[in-house]
CSV table of C-alpha atoms and ligand atoms in Angstrom, one decimal:
chain,number,residue,atom,x,y,z
B,1,MET,CA,-0.5,-0.1,0.5
B,2,VAL,CA,3.2,2.5,0.5
B,3,TYR,CA,5.7,1.0,-0.6
B,4,GLN,CA,5.2,-0.2,-3.4
B,5,ARG,CA,3.3,2.4,-4.6
B,6,ASN,CA,4.4,5.8,-6.7
B,7,ASP,CA,2.1,7.7,-5.8
B,8,VAL,CA,1.8,7.4,-2.1
B,9,ASP,CA,4.1,8.2,1.3
B,10,GLY,CA,4.1,7.3,5.1
B,11,LEU,CA,3.7,10.1,8.3
B,12,ASP,CA,4.3,9.5,11.5
B,13,ALA,CA,1.9,12.2,13.1
B,14,ALA,CA,1.6,12.4,16.7
B,15,ILE,CA,-1.1,10.9,19.7
B,16,LEU,CA,-1.4,14.3,21.5
B,17,MET,CA,-1.9,16.9,19.1
B,18,ASN,CA,-3.2,20.6,19.8
B,19,PRO,CA,-6.4,19.8,21.4
B,20,GLU,CA,-8.2,22.5,18.6
B,21,VAL,CA,-7.2,20.0,16.1
B,22,TRP,CA,-10.2,17.5,18.1
B,23,LYS,CA,-13.1,20.9,18.1
B,24,ALA,CA,-12.2,21.5,13.8
B,25,SER,CA,-12.3,17.9,13.6
B,26,GLY,CA,-15.6,17.3,15.1
B,27,HIS,CA,-14.7,14.9,17.1
B,28,VAL,CA,-15.1,17.0,20.2
B,29,THR,CA,-18.6,18.0,20.2
B,30,SER,CA,-19.4,14.6,17.1
B,31,PHE,CA,-17.7,11.0,18.0
B,32,ALA,CA,-20.2,10.4,20.4
B,33,ASP,CA,-21.9,6.4,20.7
B,34,MET,CA,-25.3,6.4,22.2
B,35,MET,CA,-25.6,4.8,25.3
B,36,VAL,CA,-27.9,3.1,28.0
B,37,ASP,CA,-27.1,1.5,31.4
B,38,CYS,CA,-29.6,-1.3,32.6
B,39,LYS,CA,-31.4,-0.5,35.7
B,40,GLU,CA,-31.1,-3.6,37.6
B,41,CYS,CA,-28.0,-4.8,36.8
B,42,LYS,CA,-26.2,-1.1,35.8
B,43,LYS,CA,-24.8,-2.5,33.3
B,44,ARG,CA,-23.9,-0.3,30.3
B,45,PHE,CA,-24.7,-0.7,26.3
B,46,ARG,CA,-23.8,0.5,22.9
B,47,ILE,CA,-27.2,1.0,22.6
B,48,ASP,CA,-26.9,0.5,18.5
B,49,LYS,CA,-25.1,-2.9,19.0
B,50,LEU,CA,-28.7,-3.5,21.2
B,51,LYS,CA,-30.8,-6.2,19.9
B,52,GLU,CA,-33.7,-5.4,21.9
B,53,LYS,CA,-35.2,-2.3,24.4
B,54,LYS,CA,-33.9,-5.3,27.4
B,55,CYS,CA,-31.3,-5.6,28.6
B,56,PRO,CA,-29.7,-8.7,26.6
B,57,GLU,CA,-28.1,-9.8,30.3
B,58,CYS,CA,-31.0,-9.6,32.8
B,59,SER,CA,-33.5,-8.4,30.5
B,60,GLY,CA,-33.9,-5.5,33.0
B,61,GLU,CA,-35.4,-1.9,31.5
B,62,LEU,CA,-33.4,0.5,30.1
B,63,THR,CA,-33.1,3.9,30.6
B,64,ASP,CA,-32.7,6.8,28.1
B,65,PRO,CA,-29.9,7.1,26.0
B,66,LYS,CA,-27.0,9.6,26.4
B,67,SER,CA,-24.3,10.6,24.3
B,68,PHE,CA,-20.8,8.8,25.3
B,69,ASN,CA,-17.3,10.6,23.9
B,70,LEU,CA,-15.2,8.5,23.2
B,71,MET,CA,-12.0,10.7,23.6
B,72,PHE,CA,-9.3,10.6,25.9
B,73,LYS,CA,-8.8,13.0,28.0
B,74,THR,CA,-5.4,14.0,30.4
B,75,GLN,CA,-3.9,17.4,30.8
B,76,VAL,CA,-0.4,18.6,29.7
B,77,GLY,CA,1.4,21.2,31.7
B,78,SER,CA,3.2,21.0,35.3
B,79,VAL,CA,1.7,23.2,37.0
B,80,GLU,CA,-0.9,22.1,38.8
B,81,GLY,CA,-4.3,24.4,37.7
B,82,ALA,CA,-3.0,25.8,34.8
B,83,GLN,CA,-2.7,21.9,32.8
B,84,GLN,CA,-4.4,22.2,29.2
B,85,ASP,CA,-7.1,19.1,28.6
B,86,VAL,CA,-5.1,17.7,25.4
B,87,TYR,CA,-7.2,14.1,23.7
B,88,LEU,CA,-5.1,10.9,22.9
B,89,ARG,CA,-5.7,10.5,19.4
B,90,PRO,CA,-9.4,8.1,18.5
B,91,GLU,CA,-8.0,7.8,15.2
B,92,THR,CA,-4.5,8.3,13.8
B,93,ALA,CA,-6.3,10.1,10.2
B,94,GLN,CA,-6.1,13.9,11.9
B,95,GLY,CA,-2.2,14.1,12.1
B,96,ILE,CA,-2.2,13.5,8.1
B,97,PHE,CA,-4.8,16.0,8.2
B,98,VAL,CA,-2.9,18.8,9.5
B,99,ASN,CA,0.7,18.4,7.9
B,100,PHE,CA,-1.2,18.7,4.8
B,101,GLU,CA,1.0,21.9,4.0
B,102,ASN,CA,4.3,20.5,5.9
B,103,ILE,CA,4.4,16.7,3.3
B,104,LEU,CA,2.6,19.2,-0.2
B,105,THR,CA,5.6,21.1,1.0
B,106,THR,CA,8.6,18.1,0.9
B,107,THR,CA,7.1,15.5,-0.6
B,108,ARG,CA,6.5,17.8,-3.9
B,109,LYS,CA,3.6,15.2,-4.5
B,110,LYS,CA,0.8,16.0,-7.5
B,111,LEU,CA,-2.4,14.6,-7.2
B,112,PRO,CA,-4.0,11.9,-6.4
B,113,PHE,CA,-1.8,11.2,-3.9
B,114,GLY,CA,-1.8,9.0,-0.5
B,115,VAL,CA,-0.2,9.7,2.7
B,116,ALA,CA,-0.8,6.4,4.6
B,117,GLN,CA,-0.1,6.4,8.7
B,118,ILE,CA,0.1,3.8,11.0
B,119,GLY,CA,0.3,3.2,14.4
B,120,LYS,CA,-2.5,3.5,18.0
B,121,ALA,CA,-5.2,5.2,18.2
B,122,PHE,CA,-7.5,5.1,21.4
B,123,ARG,CA,-11.7,5.1,21.7
B,124,ASN,CA,-12.9,4.7,25.8
B,125,GLU,CA,-15.7,1.9,24.4
B,126,ILE,CA,-18.1,1.5,26.0
B,127,THR,CA,-18.0,-2.2,25.8
B,128,THR,CA,-14.9,-3.8,25.2
B,129,GLY,CA,-15.1,-7.6,23.3
B,130,ASN,CA,-15.1,-10.7,21.5
B,131,PHE,CA,-11.4,-10.8,21.8
B,132,THR,CA,-9.3,-8.4,20.0
B,133,PHE,CA,-12.1,-6.9,18.3
B,134,ARG,CA,-12.8,-4.2,20.1
B,135,SER,CA,-10.3,-2.7,22.9
B,136,ARG,CA,-9.8,0.6,24.3
B,137,GLU,CA,-6.1,0.7,22.9
B,138,PHE,CA,-5.3,-0.3,19.4
B,139,GLU,CA,-3.9,0.0,16.0
B,140,GLN,CA,-5.0,1.6,13.3
B,141,MET,CA,-3.5,1.5,10.2
B,142,GLU,CA,-5.3,4.6,7.6
B,143,LEU,CA,-4.3,6.0,3.6
B,144,GLU,CA,-5.8,9.5,2.8
B,145,TYR,CA,-5.7,9.7,-0.9
B,146,PHE,CA,-6.2,12.8,-2.3
B,147,VAL,CA,-8.1,13.5,-5.9
B,148,ARG,CA,-9.3,16.1,-7.8
B,149,PRO,CA,-12.8,17.4,-6.8
B,150,GLY,CA,-15.2,15.3,-9.1
B,151,GLU,CA,-12.5,12.5,-9.8
B,152,ASP,CA,-13.8,10.9,-6.2
B,153,GLU,CA,-16.1,8.4,-6.5
B,154,LYS,CA,-13.9,6.9,-9.5
B,155,TRP,CA,-11.2,6.6,-6.7
B,156,TYR,CA,-13.6,5.4,-4.2
B,157,GLU,CA,-14.4,2.4,-6.2
B,158,TYR,CA,-10.6,1.9,-6.6
B,159,TRP,CA,-10.0,1.6,-3.4
B,160,LEU,CA,-12.5,-0.4,-3.1
B,161,GLN,CA,-11.6,-3.3,-4.6
B,162,GLU,CA,-7.5,-2.4,-4.3
B,163,ARG,CA,-8.6,-2.9,-0.8
B,164,LEU,CA,-10.4,-5.9,-0.4
B,165,GLU,CA,-7.4,-7.2,-3.2
B,166,TRP,CA,-5.3,-6.9,0.0
B,167,TYR,CA,-7.2,-9.1,2.3
B,168,TYR,CA,-7.4,-11.8,-0.7
B,169,SER,CA,-3.3,-10.9,-0.6
B,170,LEU,CA,-3.0,-11.7,2.9
B,171,GLY,CA,-4.3,-15.5,2.5
B,172,ILE,CA,-8.1,-14.6,2.8
B,173,ARG,CA,-11.0,-16.7,1.9
B,174,LYS,CA,-12.7,-14.5,-0.8
B,175,GLU,CA,-16.1,-15.8,0.7
B,176,SER,CA,-14.9,-14.9,4.2
B,177,LEU,CA,-14.8,-11.1,3.4
B,178,ARG,CA,-18.0,-9.5,1.8
B,179,LEU,CA,-18.3,-5.7,1.3
B,180,ARG,CA,-21.7,-3.3,3.0
B,181,GLU,CA,-22.7,0.6,2.1
B,182,HIS,CA,-23.7,2.9,4.5
B,183,GLU,CA,-27.2,3.6,4.7
B,184,LYS,CA,-27.4,7.8,4.8
B,185,GLU,CA,-28.1,7.9,8.6
B,186,GLU,CA,-25.8,5.8,9.7
B,187,LEU,CA,-23.2,7.5,7.3
B,188,ALA,CA,-20.7,10.1,9.8
B,189,HIS,CA,-20.4,13.5,9.6
B,190,TYR,CA,-17.6,14.2,7.5
B,191,ALA,CA,-18.8,11.2,5.3
B,192,LYS,CA,-20.5,11.1,1.6
B,193,ARG,CA,-20.6,7.5,0.9
B,194,CYS,CA,-18.9,4.8,3.7
B,195,HIS,CA,-18.3,1.8,2.6
B,196,ASP,CA,-17.7,-0.9,5.6
B,197,ILE,CA,-15.5,-4.1,4.6
B,198,GLU,CA,-16.9,-7.7,6.8
B,199,PHE,CA,-15.7,-11.0,7.9
B,200,MET,CA,-17.2,-13.4,9.1
B,201,PHE,CA,-16.3,-13.3,12.4
B,202,PRO,CA,-17.5,-16.0,14.3
B,203,MET,CA,-19.2,-13.5,16.4
B,204,GLY,CA,-21.2,-13.2,12.5
B,205,TRP,CA,-20.6,-10.1,9.7
B,206,SER,CA,-18.4,-7.1,12.1
B,207,GLU,CA,-16.7,-5.0,10.6
B,208,LEU,CA,-12.4,-5.3,9.5
B,209,GLU,CA,-12.7,-1.7,8.0
B,210,GLY,CA,-14.1,1.5,6.4
B,211,ILE,CA,-13.4,3.1,3.3
B,212,ALA,CA,-15.0,6.2,3.3
B,213,ASN,CA,-15.3,9.5,1.2
B,214,ARG,CA,-14.5,12.3,4.0
B,215,THR,CA,-15.1,14.7,0.8
B,216,ASP,CA,-13.2,17.8,1.4
B,217,PHE,CA,-14.8,18.2,4.8
B,218,ASP,CA,-11.6,18.1,7.5
B,219,LEU,CA,-9.4,19.9,4.6
B,220,LYS,CA,-12.6,22.6,4.6
B,221,GLN,CA,-12.6,22.3,8.4
B,222,HIS,CA,-9.0,22.5,10.2
B,223,PRO,CA,-7.9,26.5,7.9
B,224,GLN,CA,-10.9,27.9,10.3
B,225,ILE,CA,-9.8,27.3,13.5
B,226,SER,CA,-5.7,27.5,12.8
B,227,GLY,CA,-6.7,30.1,10.3
B,228,ARG,CA,-3.3,28.4,7.8
B,229,ASP,CA,-4.6,27.0,4.1
B,230,LEU,CA,-4.9,23.7,3.6
B,231,SER,CA,-5.8,24.2,-0.8
B,232,TYR,CA,-3.2,22.7,-2.9
B,233,PHE,CA,-2.1,24.5,-6.2
B,234,ASP,CA,-3.2,22.6,-9.4
B,235,ASP,CA,0.2,23.9,-11.9
B,236,ALA,CA,-1.7,22.6,-15.0
B,237,THR,CA,-4.2,24.7,-14.9
B,238,GLY,CA,-2.8,27.7,-11.8
B,239,LYS,CA,-6.8,26.6,-10.1
B,240,ARG,CA,-6.0,26.5,-6.2
B,241,PHE,CA,-8.7,24.3,-4.8
B,242,ILE,CA,-9.2,21.6,-1.3
B,243,PRO,CA,-9.1,18.0,-2.8
B,244,TYR,CA,-11.3,15.6,-2.0
B,245,VAL,CA,-10.2,12.7,-0.1
B,246,ILE,CA,-10.8,9.0,0.1
B,247,GLU,CA,-10.0,7.1,2.9
B,248,PRO,CA,-9.6,3.1,3.6
B,249,SER,CA,-9.2,2.7,7.3
B,250,GLY,CA,-8.1,-0.8,8.7
B,251,GLY,CA,-7.6,-1.7,12.3
B,252,VAL,CA,-4.2,-3.5,12.6
B,253,ASP,CA,-5.9,-6.1,15.0
B,254,ARG,CA,-9.3,-7.1,13.3
B,255,ALA,CA,-7.0,-8.1,10.0
B,256,VAL,CA,-4.7,-10.1,12.9
B,257,LEU,CA,-7.8,-11.4,14.2
B,258,ALA,CA,-9.2,-12.3,10.4
B,259,VAL,CA,-6.2,-13.9,8.8
B,260,LEU,CA,-6.3,-15.9,12.6
B,261,VAL,CA,-9.2,-17.3,11.9
B,262,ASP,CA,-9.7,-17.4,8.1
B,263,ALA,CA,-7.1,-19.8,8.1
B,264,TYR,CA,-8.3,-22.2,11.7
B,265,ARG,CA,-8.3,-25.3,9.4
B,266,THR,CA,-9.8,-28.5,11.6
B,267,GLU,CA,-9.9,-32.4,10.8
B,268,VAL,CA,-9.5,-35.8,11.2
B,269,VAL,CA,-6.1,-37.6,10.5
B,270,LYS,CA,-7.0,-41.6,11.4
B,271,ASP,CA,-9.3,-41.4,13.8
B,272,ARG,CA,-7.7,-38.2,15.9
B,273,LYS,CA,-8.4,-34.3,15.5
B,274,ARG,CA,-5.3,-32.3,14.0
B,275,VAL,CA,-6.1,-28.6,13.9
B,276,PHE,CA,-3.6,-26.0,11.6
B,277,LEU,CA,-3.7,-22.9,10.8
B,278,SER,CA,-3.1,-22.5,7.2
B,279,LEU,CA,-1.5,-19.0,7.1
B,280,SER,CA,-0.4,-17.7,3.4
B,281,LYS,CA,3.7,-18.4,3.7
B,282,ASP,CA,3.3,-14.9,2.9
B,283,LEU,CA,2.6,-14.1,6.3
B,284,ALA,CA,3.4,-17.3,9.3
B,285,PRO,CA,6.0,-16.2,11.5
B,286,ILE,CA,8.0,-19.8,10.9
B,287,LYS,CA,8.9,-20.5,7.9
B,288,VAL,CA,10.2,-23.8,8.4
B,289,ALA,CA,11.5,-26.1,11.1
B,290,ILE,CA,13.0,-29.0,11.0
B,291,LEU,CA,13.0,-31.1,13.7
B,292,PRO,CA,15.3,-35.0,13.8
B,293,LEU,CA,13.8,-38.0,14.1
B,294,LEU,CA,15.9,-38.8,17.2
B,295,LYS,CA,17.2,-37.0,19.4
B,296,ASN,CA,19.5,-39.4,21.2
B,297,ARG,CA,21.7,-39.9,18.2
B,298,PRO,CA,24.1,-36.6,17.9
B,299,GLU,CA,24.9,-37.6,14.4
B,300,ILE,CA,21.5,-36.7,13.6
B,301,VAL,CA,20.5,-34.1,15.8
B,302,GLU,CA,24.1,-32.2,14.9
B,303,MET,CA,22.8,-33.0,11.0
B,304,ALA,CA,19.8,-30.7,11.6
B,305,ASN,CA,21.4,-28.5,13.1
B,306,ARG,CA,24.0,-28.0,9.9
B,307,ILE,CA,20.4,-27.7,8.0
B,308,LEU,CA,19.5,-25.0,11.0
B,309,ASP,CA,22.7,-22.8,10.0
B,310,ASP,CA,22.7,-22.5,6.4
B,311,ILE,CA,18.7,-21.9,5.1
B,312,ARG,CA,18.1,-19.3,7.6
B,313,GLY,CA,18.8,-16.0,7.2
B,314,ASN,CA,16.2,-15.3,4.8
B,315,TYR,CA,13.2,-16.3,7.1
B,316,ARG,CA,13.0,-17.8,9.9
B,317,ALA,CA,13.2,-21.2,11.0
B,318,VAL,CA,13.6,-23.0,14.2
B,319,TYR,CA,15.0,-26.3,15.6
B,320,ASP,CA,12.6,-28.2,17.5
B,321,ASP,CA,13.5,-32.6,19.8
B,322,THR,CA,11.5,-31.4,23.0
B,323,ALA,CA,8.9,-33.8,21.7
B,324,ALA,CA,8.0,-36.9,19.4
B,325,ILE,CA,8.4,-36.7,16.0
B,326,GLY,CA,3.8,-37.0,15.8
B,327,ARG,CA,3.7,-34.4,18.2
B,328,LEU,CA,6.7,-31.9,17.5
B,329,TYR,CA,4.6,-31.7,13.8
B,330,ARG,CA,0.8,-31.1,15.5
B,331,ARG,CA,2.9,-28.3,17.4
B,332,GLN,CA,4.0,-26.6,14.3
B,333,ASP,CA,0.8,-27.7,12.4
B,334,GLU,CA,-0.8,-25.6,15.6
B,335,ILE,CA,1.3,-22.1,14.7
B,336,GLY,CA,1.1,-22.9,11.1
B,337,THR,CA,4.2,-23.3,9.8
B,338,PRO,CA,4.4,-24.1,5.8
B,339,PHE,CA,7.1,-26.2,5.8
B,340,CYS,CA,8.6,-29.2,8.5
B,341,VAL,CA,11.9,-30.8,7.6
B,342,THR,CA,12.9,-34.4,9.7
B,343,VAL,CA,16.2,-35.7,9.9
B,344,ASP,CA,16.5,-39.9,10.0
B,345,VAL,CA,18.8,-42.1,10.6
B,346,ASP,CA,18.6,-42.8,6.6
B,347,SER,CA,19.7,-39.2,6.0
B,348,LEU,CA,22.7,-39.8,7.6
B,349,GLU,CA,23.3,-42.4,4.6
B,350,ASP,CA,21.6,-41.8,1.8
B,351,GLY,CA,22.3,-37.9,2.5
B,352,LYS,CA,18.2,-37.0,2.1
B,353,VAL,CA,15.6,-35.4,4.3
B,354,THR,CA,12.3,-35.7,4.3
B,355,LEU,CA,9.9,-32.4,3.7
B,356,ARG,CA,6.6,-32.3,4.9
B,357,ASP,CA,3.9,-29.9,3.5
B,358,ARG,CA,1.7,-28.4,6.9
B,359,ASP,CA,-1.8,-28.4,4.5
B,360,THR,CA,-1.7,-31.5,2.8
B,361,MET,CA,0.7,-33.8,4.8
B,362,GLU,CA,3.3,-34.7,2.3
B,363,GLN,CA,5.7,-36.2,2.3
B,364,ASP,CA,9.3,-36.1,0.0
B,365,ARG,CA,12.6,-36.8,0.1
B,366,VAL,CA,14.9,-33.8,-0.7
B,367,GLU,CA,18.4,-34.5,-1.4
B,368,VAL,CA,20.6,-31.8,1.7
B,369,THR,CA,22.5,-31.0,-0.9
B,370,LYS,CA,19.0,-29.3,-3.2
B,371,LEU,CA,17.1,-27.9,0.4
B,372,LYS,CA,18.2,-24.6,0.7
B,373,GLU,CA,16.8,-23.9,-3.4
B,374,VAL,CA,13.7,-26.2,-2.7
B,375,LEU,CA,12.4,-24.5,-0.4
B,376,GLY,CA,12.6,-21.0,-1.6
B,377,LYS,CA,11.1,-21.6,-4.5
B,378,LYS,CA,7.8,-22.8,-2.2
B,379,LEU,CA,8.5,-20.1,-0.4
B,380,GLY,CA,9.0,-17.8,-2.7
B,381,ILE,CA,12.2,-16.5,-1.2
V,401,LIG,P1,-17.2,0.0,15.3
V,401,LIG,O1,-18.8,0.4,14.4
V,401,LIG,O2,-17.0,-1.6,14.9
V,401,LIG,O3,-16.4,0.0,16.6
V,401,LIG,P2,-15.7,2.3,13.8
V,401,LIG,O4,-17.3,2.4,12.2
V,401,LIG,O5,-16.0,2.9,14.7
V,401,LIG,O6,-16.1,0.5,14.5
V,401,LIG,P3,-13.9,3.7,12.4
V,401,LIG,O7,-13.9,4.6,13.4
V,401,LIG,O8,-14.0,3.9,10.7
V,401,LIG,O9,-14.9,2.0,13.3
V,401,LIG,O10,-12.2,2.8,12.4
V,401,LIG,C1,-12.2,1.8,11.5
V,401,LIG,C2,-11.1,0.6,11.8
V,401,LIG,O11,-10.1,0.8,13.0
V,401,LIG,C3,-13.0,-0.4,11.1
V,401,LIG,O12,-12.8,-0.5,10.9
V,401,LIG,C4,-12.2,-0.8,12.7
V,401,LIG,O13,-11.2,-1.9,12.1
V,401,LIG,C5,-10.3,-0.2,13.3
V,401,LIG,N1,-11.4,-0.2,15.2
V,401,LIG,C6,-11.8,0.6,15.6
V,401,LIG,N2,-12.4,0.7,16.8
V,401,LIG,C7,-11.7,-0.3,17.3
V,401,LIG,C8,-11.5,-0.7,18.1
V,401,LIG,N3,-11.9,-0.4,19.6
V,401,LIG,N4,-11.0,-2.1,18.8
V,401,LIG,C9,-9.5,-1.8,17.4
V,401,LIG,N5,-9.6,-2.0,16.3
V,401,LIG,C10,-11.5,-0.8,16.2
């Protein structure tokens, strides 16, 4: 999304910014969820996530809805009483908008171009949970793609497809993903259109990423408070205007969770359940495990370690001899290691090892001298 494109640059902006930034962006007044409390058990819920008008925990009566701002506040300044309230950023996007002028002058980019940022965002969520799906501190990845007004619809469609392709490229199955367009009343205050990329999580279809047409809302809002011009000068036409922006906004934690959920597989092999993580070879943290069939044979252990030394460097490989071979295979299957290499007694004689594929469990005998090349081809490294 960034380094392999000519039209996108990366940025790392501050988490604590001038609080006026969040007034200009509309977050101080509008970044809120409607919530209700249960009069019986006192639990608190987000109203848009409730299926019925009673408490989902104890069926108790609910209070009238109240607006609840999701931004975390802290103070800057060392003098007690004279401190200023500031906010932990609830999204990374605003750091890009307030730096727009700096970015323009330092990167000399011409429209259309994008600025991407990845980093922590903080929201005082009413209810966290579903493992890492919703937390109060999470990793966001956002791209603000600036375009000429009038070309926004075209680029909007482009980014919907581009982002779906990105998830496919991580190995997520097509049937596990879908696009859902926001209804008018669901749209955020800045958005002309918005689609969610949803993933079939264990708790049902839920948002993985939002792609919004934010129009020129943000670049028009900030100058009203800062007084700094955020327009773009077009050399070709000699005209100055405020660009529109298309924003894919995803959560790293949700993407990781989706990858894990989608890769989780079970099957029965010889009457026993086998669990394996069918991670794409690019994402598997460990690419190859070298396993000795017999750990009490020093020649086998030595050969296994020689192989490990030879192949590692380009990717992560590990050695493990802490269990019987069946167990060792299952462990690697569960963490998604695509290949296991086993050294046995025959290896000492014929110079060949067993190469086992995680998904098919097929085993091939491969000459040790060719192993590095064979693995390199299979892993595409
Ligand atoms: P939701 O409706 O689930 O609260 P949202 O529409 O408020 O999400 P956005 O503001 O569009 O979310 O944020 C962009 C992305 O950031 C989301 O698609 C999601 O992947 C991620 N994200 C947002 N809030 C959280 C959170 N509390 N925990 C983890 N990831 C989050």
